Coordinates of C-alpha atoms and ligand atoms in Angstrom, one line a residue:
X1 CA 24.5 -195.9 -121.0
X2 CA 26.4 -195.4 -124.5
X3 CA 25.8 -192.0 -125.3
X4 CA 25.1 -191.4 -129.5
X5 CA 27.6 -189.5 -131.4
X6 CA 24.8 -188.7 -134.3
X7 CA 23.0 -185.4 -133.7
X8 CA 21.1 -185.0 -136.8
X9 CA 18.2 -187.4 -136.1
X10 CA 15.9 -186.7 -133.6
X11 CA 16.5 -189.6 -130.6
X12 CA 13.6 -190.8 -127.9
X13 CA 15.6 -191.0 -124.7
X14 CA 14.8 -194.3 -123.2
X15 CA 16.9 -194.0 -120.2
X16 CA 18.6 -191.0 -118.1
X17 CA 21.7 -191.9 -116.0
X18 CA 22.2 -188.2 -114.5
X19 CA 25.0 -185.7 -114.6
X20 CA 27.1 -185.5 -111.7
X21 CA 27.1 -182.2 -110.3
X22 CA 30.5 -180.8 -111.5
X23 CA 29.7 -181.9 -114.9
X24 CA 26.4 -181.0 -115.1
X25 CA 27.1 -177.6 -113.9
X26 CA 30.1 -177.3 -116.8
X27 CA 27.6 -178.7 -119.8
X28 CA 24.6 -176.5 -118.6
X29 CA 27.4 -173.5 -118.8
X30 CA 28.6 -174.5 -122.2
X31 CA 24.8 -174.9 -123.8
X32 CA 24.4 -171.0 -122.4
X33 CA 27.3 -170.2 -124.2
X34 CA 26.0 -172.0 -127.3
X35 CA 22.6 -170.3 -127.2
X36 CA 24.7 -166.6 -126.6
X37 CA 26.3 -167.3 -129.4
X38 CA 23.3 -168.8 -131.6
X39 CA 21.4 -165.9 -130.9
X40 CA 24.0 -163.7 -132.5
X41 CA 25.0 -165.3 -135.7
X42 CA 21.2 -165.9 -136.2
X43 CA 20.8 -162.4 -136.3
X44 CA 23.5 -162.1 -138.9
X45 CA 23.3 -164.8 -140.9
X46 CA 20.4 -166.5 -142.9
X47 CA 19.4 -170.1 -141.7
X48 CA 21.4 -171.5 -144.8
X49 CA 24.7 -170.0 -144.2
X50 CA 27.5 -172.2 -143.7
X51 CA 29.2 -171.4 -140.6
X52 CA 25.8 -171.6 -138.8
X53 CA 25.4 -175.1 -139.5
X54 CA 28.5 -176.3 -138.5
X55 CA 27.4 -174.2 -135.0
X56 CA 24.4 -176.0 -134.8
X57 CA 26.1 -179.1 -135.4
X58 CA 28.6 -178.5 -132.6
X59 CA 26.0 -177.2 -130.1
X60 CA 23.6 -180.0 -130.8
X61 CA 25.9 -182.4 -129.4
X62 CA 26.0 -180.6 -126.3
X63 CA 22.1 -180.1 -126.1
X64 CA 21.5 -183.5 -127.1
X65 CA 24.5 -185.0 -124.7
X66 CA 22.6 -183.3 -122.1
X67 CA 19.0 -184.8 -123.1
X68 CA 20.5 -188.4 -123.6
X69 CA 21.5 -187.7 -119.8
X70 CA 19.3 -186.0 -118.0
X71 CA 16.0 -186.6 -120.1
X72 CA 14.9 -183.2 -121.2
X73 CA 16.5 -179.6 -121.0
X74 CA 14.5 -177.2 -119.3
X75 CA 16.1 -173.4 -118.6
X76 CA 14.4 -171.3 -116.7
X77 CA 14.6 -167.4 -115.3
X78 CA 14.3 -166.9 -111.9
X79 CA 15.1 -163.5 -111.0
X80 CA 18.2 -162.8 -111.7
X81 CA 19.6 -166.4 -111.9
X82 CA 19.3 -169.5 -114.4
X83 CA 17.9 -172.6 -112.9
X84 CA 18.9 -175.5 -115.5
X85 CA 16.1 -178.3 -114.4
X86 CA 15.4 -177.2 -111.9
X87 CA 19.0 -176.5 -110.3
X88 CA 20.7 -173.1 -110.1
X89 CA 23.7 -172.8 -112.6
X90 CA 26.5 -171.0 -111.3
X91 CA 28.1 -169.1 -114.3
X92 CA 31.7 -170.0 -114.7
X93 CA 34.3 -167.0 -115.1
X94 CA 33.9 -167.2 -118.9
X95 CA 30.4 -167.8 -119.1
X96 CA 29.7 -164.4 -117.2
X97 CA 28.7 -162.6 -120.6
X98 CA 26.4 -165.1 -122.0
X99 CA 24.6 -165.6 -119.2
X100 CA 24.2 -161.7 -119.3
X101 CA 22.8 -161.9 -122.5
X102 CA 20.7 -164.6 -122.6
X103 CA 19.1 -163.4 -119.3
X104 CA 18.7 -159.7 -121.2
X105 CA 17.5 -160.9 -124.3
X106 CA 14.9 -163.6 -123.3
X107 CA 13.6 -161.3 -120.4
X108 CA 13.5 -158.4 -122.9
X109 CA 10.9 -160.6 -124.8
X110 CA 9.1 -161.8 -121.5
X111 CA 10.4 -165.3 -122.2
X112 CA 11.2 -167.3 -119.2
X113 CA 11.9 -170.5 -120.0
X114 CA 13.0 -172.6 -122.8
X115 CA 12.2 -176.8 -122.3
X116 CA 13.4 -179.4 -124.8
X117 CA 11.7 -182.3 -123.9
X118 CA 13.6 -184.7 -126.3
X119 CA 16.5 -184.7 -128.5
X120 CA 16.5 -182.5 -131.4
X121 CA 17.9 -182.0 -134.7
X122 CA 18.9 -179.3 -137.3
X123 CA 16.0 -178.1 -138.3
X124 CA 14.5 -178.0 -134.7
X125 CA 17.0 -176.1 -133.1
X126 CA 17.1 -173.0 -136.1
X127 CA 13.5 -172.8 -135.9
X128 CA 13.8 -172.5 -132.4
X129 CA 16.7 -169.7 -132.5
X130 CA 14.9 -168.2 -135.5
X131 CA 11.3 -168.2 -133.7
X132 CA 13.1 -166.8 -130.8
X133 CA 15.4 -163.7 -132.2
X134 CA 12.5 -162.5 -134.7
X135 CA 9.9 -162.5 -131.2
X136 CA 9.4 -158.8 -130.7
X137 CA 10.6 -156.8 -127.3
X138 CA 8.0 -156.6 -124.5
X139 CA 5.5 -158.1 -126.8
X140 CA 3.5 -160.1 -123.6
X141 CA 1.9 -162.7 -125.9
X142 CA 5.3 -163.2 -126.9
X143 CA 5.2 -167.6 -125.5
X144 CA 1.9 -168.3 -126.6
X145 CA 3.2 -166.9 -130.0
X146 CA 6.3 -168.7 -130.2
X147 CA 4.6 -172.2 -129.1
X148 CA 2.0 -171.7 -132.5
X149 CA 4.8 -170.9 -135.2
X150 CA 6.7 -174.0 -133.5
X151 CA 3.2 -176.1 -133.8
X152 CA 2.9 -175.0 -137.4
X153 CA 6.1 -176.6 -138.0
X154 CA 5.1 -179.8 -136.4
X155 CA 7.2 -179.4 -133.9
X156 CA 6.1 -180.5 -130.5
X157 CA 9.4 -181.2 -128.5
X158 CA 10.2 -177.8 -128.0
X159 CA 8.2 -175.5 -125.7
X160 CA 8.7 -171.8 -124.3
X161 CA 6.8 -170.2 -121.1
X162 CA 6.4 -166.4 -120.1
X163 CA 8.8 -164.5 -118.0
X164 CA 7.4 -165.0 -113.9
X165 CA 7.5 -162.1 -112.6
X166 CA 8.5 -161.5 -108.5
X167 CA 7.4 -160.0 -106.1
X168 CA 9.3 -156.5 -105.9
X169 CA 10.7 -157.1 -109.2
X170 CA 8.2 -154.8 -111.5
X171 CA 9.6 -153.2 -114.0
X172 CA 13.2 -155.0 -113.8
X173 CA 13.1 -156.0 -117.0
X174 CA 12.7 -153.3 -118.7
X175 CA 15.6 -152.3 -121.3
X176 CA 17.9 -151.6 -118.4
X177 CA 20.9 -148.8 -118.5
X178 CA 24.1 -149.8 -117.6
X179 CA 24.9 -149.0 -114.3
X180 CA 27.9 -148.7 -112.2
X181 CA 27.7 -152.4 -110.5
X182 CA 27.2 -154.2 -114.1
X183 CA 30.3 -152.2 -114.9
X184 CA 32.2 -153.1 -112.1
X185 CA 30.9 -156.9 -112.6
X186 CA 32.2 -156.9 -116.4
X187 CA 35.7 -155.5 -114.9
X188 CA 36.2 -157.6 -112.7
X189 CA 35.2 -161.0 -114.4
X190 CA 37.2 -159.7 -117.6
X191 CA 40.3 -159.3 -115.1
X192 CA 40.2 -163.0 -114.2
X193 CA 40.0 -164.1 -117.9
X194 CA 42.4 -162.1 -118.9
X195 CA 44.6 -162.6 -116.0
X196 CA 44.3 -166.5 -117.4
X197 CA 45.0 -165.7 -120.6
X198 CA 48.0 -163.2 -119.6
X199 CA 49.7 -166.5 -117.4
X200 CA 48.8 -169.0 -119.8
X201 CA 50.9 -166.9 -122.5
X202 CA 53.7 -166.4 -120.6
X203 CA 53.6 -170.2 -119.2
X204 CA 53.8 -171.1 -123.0
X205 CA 56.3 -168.7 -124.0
X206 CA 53.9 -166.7 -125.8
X207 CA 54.1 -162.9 -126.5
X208 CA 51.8 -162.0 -123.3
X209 CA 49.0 -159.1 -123.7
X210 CA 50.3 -157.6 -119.9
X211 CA 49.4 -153.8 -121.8
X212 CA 45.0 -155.6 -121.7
X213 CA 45.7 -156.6 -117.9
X214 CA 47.2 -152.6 -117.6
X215 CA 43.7 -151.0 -119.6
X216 CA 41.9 -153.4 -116.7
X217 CA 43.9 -152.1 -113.8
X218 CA 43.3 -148.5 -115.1
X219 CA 39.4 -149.3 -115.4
X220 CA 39.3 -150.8 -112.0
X221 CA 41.5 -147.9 -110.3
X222 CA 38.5 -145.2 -112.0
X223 CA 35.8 -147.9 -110.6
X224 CA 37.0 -147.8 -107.2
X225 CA 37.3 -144.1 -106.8
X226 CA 33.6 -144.1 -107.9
X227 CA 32.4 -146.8 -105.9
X228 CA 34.9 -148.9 -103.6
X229 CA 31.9 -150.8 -101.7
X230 CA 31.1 -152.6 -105.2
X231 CA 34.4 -153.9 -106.1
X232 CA 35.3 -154.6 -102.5
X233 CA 31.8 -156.8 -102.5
X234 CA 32.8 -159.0 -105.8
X235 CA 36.2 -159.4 -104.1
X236 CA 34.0 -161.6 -102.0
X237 CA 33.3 -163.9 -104.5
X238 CA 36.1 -167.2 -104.1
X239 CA 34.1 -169.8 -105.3
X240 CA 36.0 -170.8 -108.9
X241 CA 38.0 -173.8 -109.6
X242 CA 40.7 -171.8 -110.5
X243 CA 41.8 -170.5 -107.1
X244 CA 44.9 -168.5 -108.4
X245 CA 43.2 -166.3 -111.2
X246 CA 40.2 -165.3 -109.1
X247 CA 42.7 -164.7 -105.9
X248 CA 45.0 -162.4 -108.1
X249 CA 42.1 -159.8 -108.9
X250 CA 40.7 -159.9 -105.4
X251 CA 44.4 -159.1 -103.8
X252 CA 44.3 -156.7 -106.5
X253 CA 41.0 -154.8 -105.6
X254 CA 41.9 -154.6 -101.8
X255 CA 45.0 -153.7 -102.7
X256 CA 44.1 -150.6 -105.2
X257 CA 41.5 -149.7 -102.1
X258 CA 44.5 -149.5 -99.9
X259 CA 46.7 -147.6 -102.5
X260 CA 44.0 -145.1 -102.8
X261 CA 43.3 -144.5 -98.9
X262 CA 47.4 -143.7 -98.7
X263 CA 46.8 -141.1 -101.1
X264 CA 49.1 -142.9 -104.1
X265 CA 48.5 -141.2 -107.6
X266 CA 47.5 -143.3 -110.3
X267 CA 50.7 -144.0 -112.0
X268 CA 51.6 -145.4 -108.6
X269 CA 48.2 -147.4 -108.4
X270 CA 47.9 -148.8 -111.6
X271 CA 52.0 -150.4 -110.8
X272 CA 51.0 -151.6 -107.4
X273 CA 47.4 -153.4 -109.3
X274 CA 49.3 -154.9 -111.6
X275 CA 52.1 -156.0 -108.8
X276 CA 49.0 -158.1 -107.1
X277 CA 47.9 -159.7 -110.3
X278 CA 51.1 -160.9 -110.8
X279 CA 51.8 -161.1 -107.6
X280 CA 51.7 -165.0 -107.2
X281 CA 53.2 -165.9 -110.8
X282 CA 55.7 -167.9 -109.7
X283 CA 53.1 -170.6 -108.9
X284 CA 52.4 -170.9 -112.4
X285 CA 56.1 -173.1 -111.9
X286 CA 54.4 -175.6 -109.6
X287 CA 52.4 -178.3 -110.6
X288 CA 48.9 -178.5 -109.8
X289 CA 49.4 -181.5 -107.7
X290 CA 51.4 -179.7 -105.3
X291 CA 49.5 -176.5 -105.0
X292 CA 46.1 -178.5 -104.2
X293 CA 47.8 -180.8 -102.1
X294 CA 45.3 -182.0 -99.5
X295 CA 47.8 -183.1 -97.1
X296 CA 50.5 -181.3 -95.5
X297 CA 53.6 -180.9 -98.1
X298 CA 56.8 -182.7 -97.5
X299 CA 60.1 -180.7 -97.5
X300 CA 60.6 -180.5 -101.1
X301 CA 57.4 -179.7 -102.0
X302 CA 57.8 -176.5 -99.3
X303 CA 61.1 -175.4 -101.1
X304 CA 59.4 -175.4 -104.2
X305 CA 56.3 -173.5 -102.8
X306 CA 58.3 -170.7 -100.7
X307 CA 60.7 -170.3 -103.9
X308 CA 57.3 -169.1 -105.7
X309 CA 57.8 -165.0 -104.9
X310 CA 61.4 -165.7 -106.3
X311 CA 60.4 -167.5 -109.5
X312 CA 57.8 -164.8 -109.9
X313 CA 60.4 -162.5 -109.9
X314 CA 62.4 -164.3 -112.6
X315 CA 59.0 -164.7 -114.7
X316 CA 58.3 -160.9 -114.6
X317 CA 62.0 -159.8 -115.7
X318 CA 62.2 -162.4 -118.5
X319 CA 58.6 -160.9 -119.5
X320 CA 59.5 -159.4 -123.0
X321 CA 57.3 -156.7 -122.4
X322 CA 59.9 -155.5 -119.6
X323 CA 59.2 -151.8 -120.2
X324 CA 55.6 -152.1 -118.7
X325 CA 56.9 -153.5 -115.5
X326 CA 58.5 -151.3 -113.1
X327 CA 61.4 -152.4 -110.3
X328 CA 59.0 -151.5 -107.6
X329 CA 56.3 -154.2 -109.0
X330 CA 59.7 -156.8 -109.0
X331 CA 60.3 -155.5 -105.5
X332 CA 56.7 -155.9 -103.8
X333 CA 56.5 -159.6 -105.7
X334 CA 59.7 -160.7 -103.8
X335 CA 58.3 -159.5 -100.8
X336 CA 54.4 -160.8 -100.3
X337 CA 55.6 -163.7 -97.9
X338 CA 58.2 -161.9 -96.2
X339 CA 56.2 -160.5 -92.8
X340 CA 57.4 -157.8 -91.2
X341 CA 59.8 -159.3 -88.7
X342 CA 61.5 -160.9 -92.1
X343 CA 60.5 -164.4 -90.6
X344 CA 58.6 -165.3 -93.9
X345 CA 60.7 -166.0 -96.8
X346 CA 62.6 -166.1 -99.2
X347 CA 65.1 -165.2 -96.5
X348 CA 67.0 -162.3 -97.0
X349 CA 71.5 -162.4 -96.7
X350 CA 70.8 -158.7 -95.5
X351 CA 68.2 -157.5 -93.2
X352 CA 66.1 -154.7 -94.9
X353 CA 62.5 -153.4 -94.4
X354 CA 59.9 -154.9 -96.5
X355 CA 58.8 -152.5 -99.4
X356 CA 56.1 -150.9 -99.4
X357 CA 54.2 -152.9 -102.3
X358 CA 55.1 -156.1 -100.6
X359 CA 53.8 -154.9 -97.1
X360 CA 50.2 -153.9 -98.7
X361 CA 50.2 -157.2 -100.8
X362 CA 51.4 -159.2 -97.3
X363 CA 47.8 -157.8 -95.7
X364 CA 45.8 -158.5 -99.0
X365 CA 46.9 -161.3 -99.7
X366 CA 46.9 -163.3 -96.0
X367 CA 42.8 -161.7 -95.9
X368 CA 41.7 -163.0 -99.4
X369 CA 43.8 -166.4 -98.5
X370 CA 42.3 -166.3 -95.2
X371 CA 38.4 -166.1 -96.1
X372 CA 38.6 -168.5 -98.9
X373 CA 37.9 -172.3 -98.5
X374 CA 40.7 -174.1 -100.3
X375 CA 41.5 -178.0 -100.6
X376 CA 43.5 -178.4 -97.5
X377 CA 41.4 -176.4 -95.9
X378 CA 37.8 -176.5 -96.9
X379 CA 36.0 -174.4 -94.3
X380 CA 37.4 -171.0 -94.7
X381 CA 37.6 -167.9 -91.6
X382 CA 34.8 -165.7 -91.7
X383 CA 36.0 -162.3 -92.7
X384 CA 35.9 -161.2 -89.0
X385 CA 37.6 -164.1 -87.7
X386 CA 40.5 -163.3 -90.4
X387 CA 40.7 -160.0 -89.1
X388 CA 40.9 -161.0 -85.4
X389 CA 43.9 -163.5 -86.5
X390 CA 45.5 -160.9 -88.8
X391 CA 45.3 -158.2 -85.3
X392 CA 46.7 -161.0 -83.3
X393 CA 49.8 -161.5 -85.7
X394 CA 50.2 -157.0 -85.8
X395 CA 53.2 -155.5 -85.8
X396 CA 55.0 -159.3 -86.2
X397 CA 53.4 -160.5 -89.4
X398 CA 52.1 -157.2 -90.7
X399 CA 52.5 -153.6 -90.5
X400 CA 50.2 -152.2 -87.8
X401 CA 49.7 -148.8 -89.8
X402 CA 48.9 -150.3 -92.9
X403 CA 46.6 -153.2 -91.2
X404 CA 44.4 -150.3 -89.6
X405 CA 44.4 -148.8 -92.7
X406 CA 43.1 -152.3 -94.2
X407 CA 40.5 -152.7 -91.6
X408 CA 39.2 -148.8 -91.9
X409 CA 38.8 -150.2 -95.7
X410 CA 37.0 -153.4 -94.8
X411 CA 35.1 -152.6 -91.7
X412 CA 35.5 -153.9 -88.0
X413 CA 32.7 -156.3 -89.6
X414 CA 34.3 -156.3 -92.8
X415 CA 32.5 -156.3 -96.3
X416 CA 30.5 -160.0 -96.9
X417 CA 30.5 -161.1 -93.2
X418 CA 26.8 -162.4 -92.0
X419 CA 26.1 -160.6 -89.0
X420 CA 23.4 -161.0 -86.3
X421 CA 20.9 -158.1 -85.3
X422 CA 19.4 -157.4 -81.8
X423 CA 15.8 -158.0 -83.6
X424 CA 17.3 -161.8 -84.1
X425 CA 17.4 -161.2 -87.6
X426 CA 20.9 -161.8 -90.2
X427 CA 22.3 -159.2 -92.2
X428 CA 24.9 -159.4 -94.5
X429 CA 27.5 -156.5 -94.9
X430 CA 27.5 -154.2 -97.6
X431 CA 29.3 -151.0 -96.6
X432 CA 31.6 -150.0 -93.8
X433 CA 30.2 -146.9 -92.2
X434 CA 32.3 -143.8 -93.7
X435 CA 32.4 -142.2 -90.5
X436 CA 35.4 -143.8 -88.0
X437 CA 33.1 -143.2 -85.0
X438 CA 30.4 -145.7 -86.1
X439 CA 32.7 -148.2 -87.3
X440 CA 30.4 -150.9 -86.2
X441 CA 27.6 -149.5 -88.0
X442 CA 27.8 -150.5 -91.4
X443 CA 25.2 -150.6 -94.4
X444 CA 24.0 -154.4 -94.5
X445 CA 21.6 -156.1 -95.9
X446 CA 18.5 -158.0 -94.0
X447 CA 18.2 -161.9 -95.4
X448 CA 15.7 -164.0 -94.6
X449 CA 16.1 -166.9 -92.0
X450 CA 14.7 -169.6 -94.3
X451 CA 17.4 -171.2 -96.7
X452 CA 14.9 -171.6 -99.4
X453 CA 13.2 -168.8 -99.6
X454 CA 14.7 -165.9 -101.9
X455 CA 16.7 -163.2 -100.8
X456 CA 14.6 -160.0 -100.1
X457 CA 17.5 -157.5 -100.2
X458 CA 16.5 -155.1 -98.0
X459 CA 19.0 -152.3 -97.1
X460 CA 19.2 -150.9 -93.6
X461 CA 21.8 -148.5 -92.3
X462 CA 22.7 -149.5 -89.0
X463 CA 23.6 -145.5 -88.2
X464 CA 20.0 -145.0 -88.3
X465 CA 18.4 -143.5 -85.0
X466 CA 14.5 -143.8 -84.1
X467 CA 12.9 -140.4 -83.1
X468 CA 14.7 -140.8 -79.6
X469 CA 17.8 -140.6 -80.5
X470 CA 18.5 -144.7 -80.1
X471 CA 19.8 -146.7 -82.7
X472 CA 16.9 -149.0 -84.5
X473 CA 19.3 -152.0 -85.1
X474 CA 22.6 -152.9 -84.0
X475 CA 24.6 -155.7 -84.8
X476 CA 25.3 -158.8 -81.9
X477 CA 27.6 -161.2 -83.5
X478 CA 29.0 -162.5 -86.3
X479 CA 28.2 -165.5 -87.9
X480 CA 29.3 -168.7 -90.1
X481 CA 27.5 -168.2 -93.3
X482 CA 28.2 -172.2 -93.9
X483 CA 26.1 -173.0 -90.7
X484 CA 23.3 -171.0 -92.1
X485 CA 23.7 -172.4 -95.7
X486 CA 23.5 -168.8 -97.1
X487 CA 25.6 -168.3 -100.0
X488 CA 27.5 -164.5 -99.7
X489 CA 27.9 -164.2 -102.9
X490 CA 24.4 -164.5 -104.2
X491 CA 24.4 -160.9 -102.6
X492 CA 27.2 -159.2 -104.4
X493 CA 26.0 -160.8 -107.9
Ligands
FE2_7 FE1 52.1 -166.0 -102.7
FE2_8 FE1 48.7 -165.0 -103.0

């Protein structure tokens, strides 16, 4: 179907050929950016003003793009999620804030869902914005309203319907204050940005902003001596195209976690954060085709990939902003895939021990790896069954002090694992147990056995005793969240 360029005229849409899923996905996350930023400019500018128009230009060819394709535009709030026609929209790592907004905003003014049924044009899509950002907060007539001014204007093709409110949800959408998980979720999504932005500087010779990535580091390391369980939860989340990025900042916050349990001060933990988000630099060298090789690589392709902590190294000292990086950051990037025997590489002239940094980042690094599904391998370990590997390979691959350390941090049924309960029902892990003794009694969090139905979130601590004395719930096994189709990360967002 030929797709029309012109977005000023209204269009009927006589036939819908259908995003594919990637696509759709990256279109529906770009028309939430637009509206983000629609909504803001509106409120600062007049409806005549220049540079809105060319906006509205700009996002009407994405709107309209969508329409031509899908036949209408309908997004929706459920819960805490966009559904885009009916489909839940992922947020990508730059989309994080918009979607933040737009779910604020609209559920601030009990709107809960937006539906174009057509194409539209100009003047359709300011009197929509306008209509929207002059609705008052909490004003519960607030769609019905909206619908009127928009009939008044003659225009039919753009409706609005109230915010649904769940069950258990009451009063959730009420001006909410910050708290400490929205903060940790801004850090940590604001890490991977910038950690893009930081390599994509440095891959084009640019002067590189490494002193942003050290304010982040600093933000996380305050975060994490608040609350470790939150960070250590998002550092669940691996499912972004960009492998590297996201990987970085999760070897970064199980890495700071470590750092912290051996007592380092926070000179020392802001080097050895900044040492894991750098940490795999070199592969910014390697072409994408050989990173996301399906196959196995051939023998050049390996000498390329194990000289990646080397041309990290290289990278980092040819960083003109040299002062902010320290030898022991140069030191624990050359090491990361050196194991403890030395049987990694690069390979070493000289036998030495592995340094410190680089024996943390070894452990990080192998468990994000590990429980992350990537292109040549597609079903990823289950945080347990990383473990279980990673205790297998002790004392060889990794250093046994600092891997007890690691799991002490994690839990025997470490942080996002889905774990079976003796009353047959799933839980998904949320805290380790603070107390060493009841290791296997962590804080999880009961899901529901049906795939469709959503999440309940209730908490249970697993350390909790009936009036006997005997614990209420204890966990069996552990399972494959993929068998159950139950997406982890839905739980840490
Ligand atoms: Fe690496
Ligand atoms: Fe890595």
């Amino acid at each position: 179907m030929e797709v029309s360029e012109s977005t000023t005229q209204p269009q009927r849409v006589t036939q819908a050929s259908g995003l594919k899923g990637l696509d759709f996905s990256k279109l529906g996350n770009h028309i939430v950016m637009k509206f983000h930023i629609l909504m803001k400019i509106s409120r600062m500018y007049d409806s005549k003003n220049v540079a809105l128009s060319q906006f509205i230009q700009e996002s009407l060819k994405m709107i309209n793009n969508f329409i031509n394709k899908e036949g209408s535009f309908a997004l929706k709030i459920i819960r805490d999620d966009l559904y885009l026609n009916e489909q839940r929209l992922r947020y990508s790592v730059e989309g994080f804030t918009s979607f933040k907004y737009i779910l604020s905003q609209w559920k601030k003014k009990l709107i809960g869902e937006v539906i174009f049924k057509e194409a539209v044009d100009e003047r359709i899509l300011k009197a929509f914005i306008y209509t929207l950002v002059d609705l008052e907060e909490g004003r519960e007539e607030n769609a019905t309203l909206f619908n009127e001014k928009m009939a008044q204007q003659g225009i039919t093709s753009v409706d609005v319907n109230p915010l649904e409110v769940f069950e258990g949800e009451e009063g959730d959408f009420t001006i909410q204050k910050e708290d400490q998980r929205e903060v940790a979720k801004k850090i940590f999504f604001k890490t991977i940005g910038t950690v893009r932005e930081v390599i994509t500087q440095i891959k084009g010779n640019q002067h590189a902003d490494v002193r942003k990535l050290k304010r982040l580091v600093q933000k996380t390391i305050h975060l994490i001596m608040e609350d470790e369980s939150t960070l250590l939860g998002l550092a669940t989340i691996k499912n972004y195209d960009d492998y590297t990025f996201n990987h970085s900042c999760n070897v970064s916050i199980y890495s700071l976690a470590t750092g912290r349990r051996l007592g380092f001060p926070k000179e020392t933990l802001t080097e050895l954060g900044m040492t894991a988000l750098f940490h795999d630099l070199g592969k910014s060298k390697i072409s994408k085709k050989v990173l996301n090789k399906p196959g196995t690589l051939n023998q050049a392709e390996w000498v390329l990939m194990e000289n990646h902590p080397l041309m990290g190294v290289e990278t980092v000292l040819n960083l003109k902003q040299l002062g902010e990086i320290n030898p022991r950051m140069v030191i624990g990037i050359f090491d990361h895939h050196l194991r403890n025997n030395l049987s990694g590489y690069p390979k070493l002239f000289r036998k030495r021990k592995v340094s410190l940094f680089g024996r943390i980042l070894q452990i990080t690094d192998a468990y994000d790896a590990m429980t992350t599904p990537r292109i040549y391998k597609k079903v990823a370990y289950t945080p347990a069954e990383a473990l279980a590997i990673m205790l297998k390979d002790k004392g060889v691959y990794f250093d046994p002090i600092l891997l007890k350390i690691f799991i002490g941090l994690v839990g025997i049924y470490p942080i996002g694992s889905l774990v079976l309960l003796d009353n047959r029902e799933m839980g998904i892990v949320l805290k380790p147990n603070p107390d060493p003794q009841w290791m296997d009694r962590p804080t999880v969090m009961v899901v529901t056995r049906d795939e469709k139905a959503d999440p309940k979130k209730t908490l249970i601590d697993l350390a909790e005793t009936d009036g006997d004395g005997h614990f209420k719930w204890s966990i069996v096994k552990t399972l494959d969240p993929d068998r159950y189709y139950i997406d982890i990360t839905k739980y840490f967002i």
